[in-house]
């Protein structure tokens, strides 16, 4: 009969909790002055971003709200974004809980 055991001197390999972070300085950047709405598409939260623009090619330019992008997040990522954004705003002296009331 053969018995196999793990050596107590060799710790089991540990997997990292999160994959490594790789910054991309060429990632697109979106500037938004507001958001048009939110949608839940089968567990994917979609945030539609807008920006105030003025069309000066017309004789009477009017301010318009133009969709500039959409962000699609898993529910976990959306919750992490809300938590992180609230913490950041608190650190900057803005209180999300007070402005909501």
Short mmCIF file of N, CA, C and O in Angstrom, two decimals:
data_model
loop_
_atom_site.label_atom_id
_atom_site.label_comp_id
_atom_site.label_asym_id
_atom_site.label_seq_id
_atom_site.Cartn_x
_atom_site.Cartn_y
_atom_site.Cartn_z
N UNK A 1 0.84 -1.17 0.00
CA UNK A 1 0.00 0.00 0.00
C UNK A 1 0.89 1.24 0.00
O UNK A 1 1.88 1.30 0.71
N UNK A 2 0.51 2.24 -0.81
CA UNK A 2 1.24 3.48 -0.88
C UNK A 2 0.39 4.59 -0.26
O UNK A 2 -0.80 4.67 -0.49
N UNK A 3 1.03 5.45 0.52
CA UNK A 3 0.35 6.59 1.13
C UNK A 3 1.06 7.85 0.68
O UNK A 3 2.28 7.94 0.78
N UNK A 4 0.28 8.79 0.19
CA UNK A 4 0.87 10.06 -0.24
C UNK A 4 0.34 11.17 0.66
O UNK A 4 -0.85 11.24 0.94
N UNK A 5 1.24 12.01 1.12
CA UNK A 5 0.84 13.16 1.93
C UNK A 5 1.60 14.38 1.43
O UNK A 5 2.64 14.27 0.79
N UNK A 6 1.03 15.53 1.72
CA UNK A 6 1.72 16.78 1.37
C UNK A 6 2.69 17.12 2.48
O UNK A 6 2.40 16.96 3.65
N UNK A 7 3.81 17.64 2.08
CA UNK A 7 4.81 18.06 3.04
C UNK A 7 4.32 19.31 3.76
O UNK A 7 3.86 20.26 3.12
N UNK A 8 4.41 19.35 5.07
CA UNK A 8 3.99 20.56 5.79
C UNK A 8 4.92 21.74 5.56
O UNK A 8 4.60 22.87 5.87
N UNK A 9 6.10 21.50 4.97
CA UNK A 9 7.05 22.58 4.74
C UNK A 9 6.75 23.38 3.49
O UNK A 9 7.20 24.50 3.33
N UNK A 10 5.97 22.80 2.58
CA UNK A 10 5.67 23.49 1.32
C UNK A 10 4.24 24.03 1.40
O UNK A 10 3.28 23.26 1.42
N UNK A 11 4.09 25.35 1.51
CA UNK A 11 2.73 25.90 1.60
C UNK A 11 2.00 25.73 0.25
O UNK A 11 2.63 25.73 -0.81
N UNK A 12 0.69 25.58 0.29
CA UNK A 12 -0.05 25.46 -0.96
C UNK A 12 0.03 26.76 -1.76
O UNK A 12 0.13 27.85 -1.18
N UNK A 13 0.02 26.68 -3.08
CA UNK A 13 0.10 27.91 -3.86
C UNK A 13 -1.14 28.77 -3.62
O UNK A 13 -2.24 28.27 -3.53
N UNK A 14 -0.91 30.07 -3.49
CA UNK A 14 -2.01 31.00 -3.23
C UNK A 14 -2.32 31.76 -4.52
O UNK A 14 -1.43 32.30 -5.16
N UNK A 15 -3.59 31.77 -4.86
CA UNK A 15 -4.02 32.52 -6.03
C UNK A 15 -4.24 33.97 -5.63
O UNK A 15 -4.76 34.24 -4.53
N UNK A 16 -3.88 34.91 -6.47
CA UNK A 16 -4.14 36.31 -6.13
C UNK A 16 -5.64 36.56 -6.09
O UNK A 16 -6.41 35.93 -6.80
N UNK A 17 -6.04 37.47 -5.20
CA UNK A 17 -7.47 37.79 -5.07
C UNK A 17 -8.00 38.46 -6.33
O UNK A 17 -9.13 38.22 -6.71
N UNK A 18 -7.22 39.31 -6.93
CA UNK A 18 -7.61 39.99 -8.15
C UNK A 18 -6.49 39.87 -9.16
O UNK A 18 -5.32 39.80 -8.79
N UNK A 19 -6.85 39.90 -10.44
CA UNK A 19 -5.79 39.89 -11.44
C UNK A 19 -4.96 41.17 -11.34
O UNK A 19 -5.43 42.17 -10.80
N UNK A 20 -3.74 41.17 -11.87
CA UNK A 20 -2.92 42.39 -11.80
C UNK A 20 -3.55 43.54 -12.59
O UNK A 20 -4.26 43.32 -13.57
N UNK A 21 -3.30 44.74 -12.12
CA UNK A 21 -3.83 45.96 -12.74
C UNK A 21 -2.84 46.45 -13.78
O UNK A 21 -1.66 46.61 -13.49
N UNK A 22 -3.32 46.68 -15.00
CA UNK A 22 -2.47 47.21 -16.07
C UNK A 22 -3.10 48.51 -16.54
O UNK A 22 -4.22 48.53 -17.05
N UNK A 23 -2.38 49.62 -16.37
CA UNK A 23 -2.89 50.92 -16.78
C UNK A 23 -2.72 51.08 -18.29
O UNK A 23 -1.74 50.63 -18.86
N UNK A 24 -3.70 51.71 -18.93
CA UNK A 24 -3.63 51.99 -20.36
C UNK A 24 -3.79 53.49 -20.58
O UNK A 24 -4.90 54.00 -20.52
N UNK A 25 -2.70 54.22 -20.81
CA UNK A 25 -2.80 55.67 -20.99
C UNK A 25 -3.53 56.06 -22.28
O UNK A 25 -3.89 57.21 -22.47
N UNK A 26 -3.78 55.10 -23.16
CA UNK A 26 -4.46 55.39 -24.43
C UNK A 26 -5.94 55.03 -24.39
O UNK A 26 -6.63 55.11 -25.41
N UNK A 27 -6.46 54.65 -23.24
CA UNK A 27 -7.88 54.33 -23.12
C UNK A 27 -8.71 55.59 -23.39
O UNK A 27 -8.30 56.70 -23.02
N UNK A 28 -9.85 55.45 -24.06
CA UNK A 28 -10.66 56.64 -24.35
C UNK A 28 -11.19 57.29 -23.07
O UNK A 28 -11.47 56.61 -22.09
N UNK A 29 -11.27 58.60 -23.10
CA UNK A 29 -11.79 59.35 -21.96
C UNK A 29 -13.06 60.07 -22.41
O UNK A 29 -13.10 60.66 -23.48
N UNK A 30 -14.08 60.00 -21.58
CA UNK A 30 -15.37 60.62 -21.91
C UNK A 30 -15.65 61.71 -20.90
O UNK A 30 -15.57 61.49 -19.70
N UNK A 31 -16.00 62.89 -21.40
CA UNK A 31 -16.43 63.98 -20.53
C UNK A 31 -17.94 64.08 -20.63
O UNK A 31 -18.49 64.16 -21.72
N UNK A 32 -18.61 64.04 -19.49
CA UNK A 32 -20.06 64.11 -19.48
C UNK A 32 -20.50 65.19 -18.51
O UNK A 32 -19.88 65.40 -17.46
N UNK A 33 -21.57 65.89 -18.87
CA UNK A 33 -22.15 66.90 -17.98
C UNK A 33 -23.38 66.36 -17.27
O UNK A 33 -23.97 67.05 -16.46
N UNK A 34 -23.77 65.14 -17.59
CA UNK A 34 -24.92 64.53 -16.94
C UNK A 34 -25.13 63.11 -17.43
O UNK A 34 -24.34 62.59 -18.20
N UNK A 35 -26.21 62.51 -16.95
CA UNK A 35 -26.56 61.19 -17.46
C UNK A 35 -28.03 61.19 -17.84
O UNK A 35 -28.85 61.83 -17.21
N UNK A 36 -28.36 60.48 -18.90
CA UNK A 36 -29.72 60.45 -19.42
C UNK A 36 -30.57 59.42 -18.71
O UNK A 36 -31.77 59.60 -18.57
N UNK A 37 -29.96 58.32 -18.31
CA UNK A 37 -30.75 57.31 -17.64
C UNK A 37 -29.96 56.06 -17.37
O UNK A 37 -28.79 55.93 -17.74
N UNK A 38 -30.63 55.14 -16.70
CA UNK A 38 -30.05 53.85 -16.32
C UNK A 38 -30.99 52.75 -16.78
O UNK A 38 -32.20 52.94 -16.83
N UNK A 39 -30.40 51.60 -17.10
CA UNK A 39 -31.21 50.44 -17.48
C UNK A 39 -30.57 49.19 -16.90
O UNK A 39 -29.36 49.13 -16.74
N UNK A 40 -31.41 48.21 -16.60
CA UNK A 40 -30.93 46.91 -16.14
C UNK A 40 -31.27 45.91 -17.23
O UNK A 40 -32.43 45.57 -17.42
N UNK A 41 -30.27 45.47 -17.97
CA UNK A 41 -30.47 44.53 -19.06
C UNK A 41 -29.96 43.16 -18.64
O UNK A 41 -28.78 42.85 -18.81
N UNK A 42 -30.83 42.38 -18.02
CA UNK A 42 -30.49 41.04 -17.56
C UNK A 42 -29.26 41.02 -16.65
O UNK A 42 -28.35 40.22 -16.84
N UNK A 43 -29.22 41.93 -15.70
CA UNK A 43 -28.10 41.96 -14.75
C UNK A 43 -26.94 42.83 -15.17
O UNK A 43 -25.97 42.93 -14.44
N UNK A 44 -27.03 43.46 -16.33
CA UNK A 44 -26.00 44.39 -16.78
C UNK A 44 -26.58 45.79 -16.64
O UNK A 44 -27.59 46.12 -17.25
N UNK A 45 -25.96 46.61 -15.81
CA UNK A 45 -26.43 47.97 -15.58
C UNK A 45 -25.81 48.87 -16.64
O UNK A 45 -24.59 48.93 -16.78
N UNK A 46 -26.66 49.57 -17.40
CA UNK A 46 -26.20 50.44 -18.48
C UNK A 46 -26.50 51.89 -18.09
O UNK A 46 -27.64 52.24 -17.81
N UNK A 47 -25.46 52.70 -18.08
CA UNK A 47 -25.55 54.12 -17.76
C UNK A 47 -25.30 54.90 -19.04
O UNK A 47 -24.25 54.74 -19.67
N UNK A 48 -26.26 55.72 -19.44
CA UNK A 48 -26.11 56.54 -20.65
C UNK A 48 -25.66 57.94 -20.24
O UNK A 48 -26.33 58.60 -19.44
N UNK A 49 -24.51 58.36 -20.77
CA UNK A 49 -23.92 59.66 -20.42
C UNK A 49 -24.24 60.69 -21.49
O UNK A 49 -24.32 60.37 -22.68
N UNK A 50 -24.39 61.93 -21.07
CA UNK A 50 -24.69 63.01 -22.01
C UNK A 50 -23.80 64.21 -21.72
O UNK A 50 -23.21 64.33 -20.65
N UNK A 51 -23.71 65.09 -22.71
CA UNK A 51 -22.95 66.32 -22.56
C UNK A 51 -23.73 67.45 -23.21
O UNK A 51 -24.34 67.28 -24.26
N UNK A 52 -23.70 68.61 -22.57
CA UNK A 52 -24.36 69.79 -23.12
C UNK A 52 -23.51 70.33 -24.27
O UNK A 52 -22.32 70.56 -24.12
N UNK A 53 -24.15 70.50 -25.42
CA UNK A 53 -23.44 70.98 -26.61
C UNK A 53 -24.27 72.07 -27.26
O UNK A 53 -25.49 72.10 -27.17
N UNK A 54 -23.58 72.91 -27.98
CA UNK A 54 -24.25 73.99 -28.70
C UNK A 54 -23.81 73.93 -30.16
O UNK A 54 -22.61 73.92 -30.45
N UNK A 55 -24.77 73.86 -31.07
CA UNK A 55 -24.49 73.77 -32.50
C UNK A 55 -24.41 75.19 -33.08
O UNK A 55 -25.43 75.83 -33.30
N UNK A 56 -23.19 75.67 -33.31
CA UNK A 56 -23.00 77.04 -33.80
C UNK A 56 -23.12 77.15 -35.31
O UNK A 56 -22.92 78.23 -35.86
N UNK A 57 -23.46 76.06 -35.98
CA UNK A 57 -23.65 76.15 -37.43
C UNK A 57 -25.04 76.71 -37.77
O UNK A 57 -25.29 77.09 -38.90
N UNK A 58 -25.90 76.79 -36.78
CA UNK A 58 -27.25 77.35 -36.99
C UNK A 58 -27.25 78.83 -36.66
O UNK A 58 -26.46 79.30 -35.84
N UNK A 59 -28.18 79.57 -37.28
CA UNK A 59 -28.27 81.01 -36.98
C UNK A 59 -28.61 81.28 -35.52
O UNK A 59 -28.11 82.24 -34.93
N UNK A 60 -29.45 80.47 -34.95
CA UNK A 60 -29.82 80.61 -33.54
C UNK A 60 -29.38 79.34 -32.80
O UNK A 60 -30.16 78.41 -32.62
N UNK A 61 -28.11 79.24 -32.39
CA UNK A 61 -27.64 78.02 -31.74
C UNK A 61 -28.39 77.77 -30.44
O UNK A 61 -28.62 78.69 -29.66
N UNK A 62 -28.78 76.55 -30.25
CA UNK A 62 -29.49 76.15 -29.04
C UNK A 62 -28.66 75.11 -28.31
O UNK A 62 -27.95 74.31 -28.92
N UNK A 63 -28.78 75.13 -27.00
CA UNK A 63 -28.09 74.15 -26.18
C UNK A 63 -28.83 72.82 -26.28
O UNK A 63 -30.06 72.77 -26.17
N UNK A 64 -28.08 71.74 -26.54
CA UNK A 64 -28.68 70.42 -26.69
C UNK A 64 -27.95 69.43 -25.78
O UNK A 64 -26.79 69.62 -25.45
N UNK A 65 -28.67 68.38 -25.40
CA UNK A 65 -28.08 67.29 -24.63
C UNK A 65 -27.77 66.17 -25.60
O UNK A 65 -28.66 65.58 -26.20
N UNK A 66 -26.48 65.86 -25.76
CA UNK A 66 -26.04 64.88 -26.74
C UNK A 66 -25.46 63.67 -26.02
O UNK A 66 -24.64 63.81 -25.11
N UNK A 67 -25.90 62.47 -26.41
CA UNK A 67 -25.34 61.25 -25.83
C UNK A 67 -23.89 61.13 -26.28
O UNK A 67 -23.58 61.20 -27.47
N UNK A 68 -22.99 60.98 -25.29
CA UNK A 68 -21.56 60.88 -25.61
C UNK A 68 -21.00 59.49 -25.30
O UNK A 68 -19.87 59.19 -25.67
N UNK A 69 -21.77 58.66 -24.65
CA UNK A 69 -21.29 57.32 -24.38
C UNK A 69 -22.20 56.55 -23.46
O UNK A 69 -23.12 57.11 -22.85
N UNK A 70 -21.94 55.27 -23.38
CA UNK A 70 -22.66 54.39 -22.48
C UNK A 70 -21.65 53.54 -21.73
O UNK A 70 -20.65 53.12 -22.29
N UNK A 71 -21.94 53.28 -20.47
CA UNK A 71 -21.10 52.42 -19.64
C UNK A 71 -21.96 51.24 -19.22
O UNK A 71 -23.04 51.43 -18.65
N UNK A 72 -21.50 50.04 -19.52
CA UNK A 72 -22.21 48.82 -19.13
C UNK A 72 -21.40 48.12 -18.04
O UNK A 72 -20.21 47.85 -18.22
N UNK A 73 -22.04 47.86 -16.90
CA UNK A 73 -21.36 47.28 -15.74
C UNK A 73 -22.13 46.07 -15.23
O UNK A 73 -23.36 46.06 -15.25
N UNK A 74 -21.41 45.08 -14.72
CA UNK A 74 -22.08 44.02 -13.99
C UNK A 74 -22.65 44.64 -12.72
O UNK A 74 -22.21 45.73 -12.29
N UNK A 75 -23.59 43.97 -12.08
CA UNK A 75 -24.15 44.53 -10.85
C UNK A 75 -23.08 44.68 -9.78
O UNK A 75 -23.08 45.66 -9.04
N UNK A 76 -22.16 43.74 -9.71
CA UNK A 76 -21.06 43.84 -8.74
C UNK A 76 -20.21 45.07 -9.02
O UNK A 76 -19.87 45.83 -8.10
N UNK A 77 -19.85 45.29 -10.28
CA UNK A 77 -19.04 46.46 -10.63
C UNK A 77 -19.81 47.75 -10.37
O UNK A 77 -19.23 48.74 -9.92
N UNK A 78 -21.11 47.75 -10.63
CA UNK A 78 -21.93 48.94 -10.38
C UNK A 78 -21.96 49.27 -8.89
O UNK A 78 -21.84 50.44 -8.50
N UNK A 79 -22.12 48.24 -8.05
CA UNK A 79 -22.12 48.47 -6.61
C UNK A 79 -20.76 48.97 -6.13
O UNK A 79 -20.69 49.87 -5.28
N UNK A 80 -19.68 48.42 -6.67
CA UNK A 80 -18.34 48.89 -6.30
C UNK A 80 -18.12 50.33 -6.74
O UNK A 80 -17.50 51.12 -6.03
N UNK A 81 -18.65 50.68 -7.92
CA UNK A 81 -18.53 52.06 -8.41
C UNK A 81 -19.28 53.02 -7.50
O UNK A 81 -18.75 54.08 -7.12
N UNK A 82 -20.50 52.67 -7.10
CA UNK A 82 -21.28 53.54 -6.21
C UNK A 82 -20.57 53.71 -4.88
O UNK A 82 -20.44 54.83 -4.37
N UNK A 83 -20.08 52.63 -4.32
CA UNK A 83 -19.38 52.69 -3.03
C UNK A 83 -18.12 53.54 -3.14
O UNK A 83 -17.88 54.43 -2.31
N UNK A 84 -17.32 53.28 -4.16
CA UNK A 84 -16.08 54.03 -4.34
C UNK A 84 -16.33 55.51 -4.62
O UNK A 84 -15.63 56.37 -4.09
N UNK A 85 -17.33 55.80 -5.43
CA UNK A 85 -17.65 57.19 -5.76
C UNK A 85 -18.15 57.94 -4.52
O UNK A 85 -17.76 59.09 -4.28
N UNK A 86 -18.99 57.30 -3.72
CA UNK A 86 -19.47 57.93 -2.48
C UNK A 86 -18.32 58.20 -1.52
O UNK A 86 -18.25 59.27 -0.92
N UNK A 87 -17.39 57.25 -1.38
CA UNK A 87 -16.24 57.45 -0.50
C UNK A 87 -15.37 58.61 -1.02
O UNK A 87 -14.93 59.45 -0.24
N UNK A 88 -15.15 58.65 -2.32
CA UNK A 88 -14.34 59.72 -2.90
C UNK A 88 -15.00 61.08 -2.69
O UNK A 88 -14.33 62.05 -2.32
N UNK A 89 -16.31 61.17 -2.93
CA UNK A 89 -17.01 62.44 -2.74
C UNK A 89 -16.96 62.90 -1.29
O UNK A 89 -16.81 64.09 -1.02
N UNK A 90 -17.09 61.97 -0.36
CA UNK A 90 -16.97 62.31 1.06
C UNK A 90 -15.58 62.87 1.36
O UNK A 90 -15.44 63.87 2.07
N UNK A 91 -14.53 62.25 0.81
CA UNK A 91 -13.17 62.72 1.03
C UNK A 91 -12.95 64.11 0.44
O UNK A 91 -12.15 64.89 0.94
N UNK A 92 -13.67 64.44 -0.63
CA UNK A 92 -13.53 65.74 -1.29
C UNK A 92 -14.41 66.81 -0.65
O UNK A 92 -14.44 67.95 -1.10
N UNK A 93 -15.16 66.45 0.39
CA UNK A 93 -15.99 67.43 1.09
C UNK A 93 -17.41 67.51 0.57
O UNK A 93 -18.16 68.40 0.97
N UNK A 94 -17.79 66.60 -0.31
CA UNK A 94 -19.17 66.55 -0.82
C UNK A 94 -19.87 65.37 -0.15
O UNK A 94 -19.33 64.28 -0.11
N UNK A 95 -21.05 65.61 0.37
CA UNK A 95 -21.75 64.54 1.07
C UNK A 95 -22.90 64.03 0.20
O UNK A 95 -23.92 64.71 0.07
N UNK A 96 -22.77 62.84 -0.39
CA UNK A 96 -23.84 62.30 -1.21
C UNK A 96 -25.13 62.10 -0.41
O UNK A 96 -26.22 62.34 -0.92
N UNK A 97 -25.02 61.72 0.85
CA UNK A 97 -26.22 61.48 1.66
C UNK A 97 -26.96 62.80 1.97
O UNK A 97 -28.17 62.83 1.98
N UNK A 98 -26.21 63.89 2.17
CA UNK A 98 -26.85 65.18 2.46
C UNK A 98 -27.48 65.77 1.20
O UNK A 98 -28.53 66.39 1.26
N UNK A 99 -26.84 65.60 0.04
CA UNK A 99 -27.38 66.19 -1.19
C UNK A 99 -28.61 65.43 -1.68
O UNK A 99 -29.42 65.98 -2.41
N UNK A 100 -28.74 64.15 -1.29
CA UNK A 100 -29.91 63.37 -1.68
C UNK A 100 -31.14 63.75 -0.87
O UNK A 100 -32.26 63.52 -1.29
N UNK A 101 -30.93 64.31 0.31
CA UNK A 101 -32.04 64.61 1.21
C UNK A 101 -32.69 65.90 1.00
O UNK A 101 -32.66 66.73 0.24
#
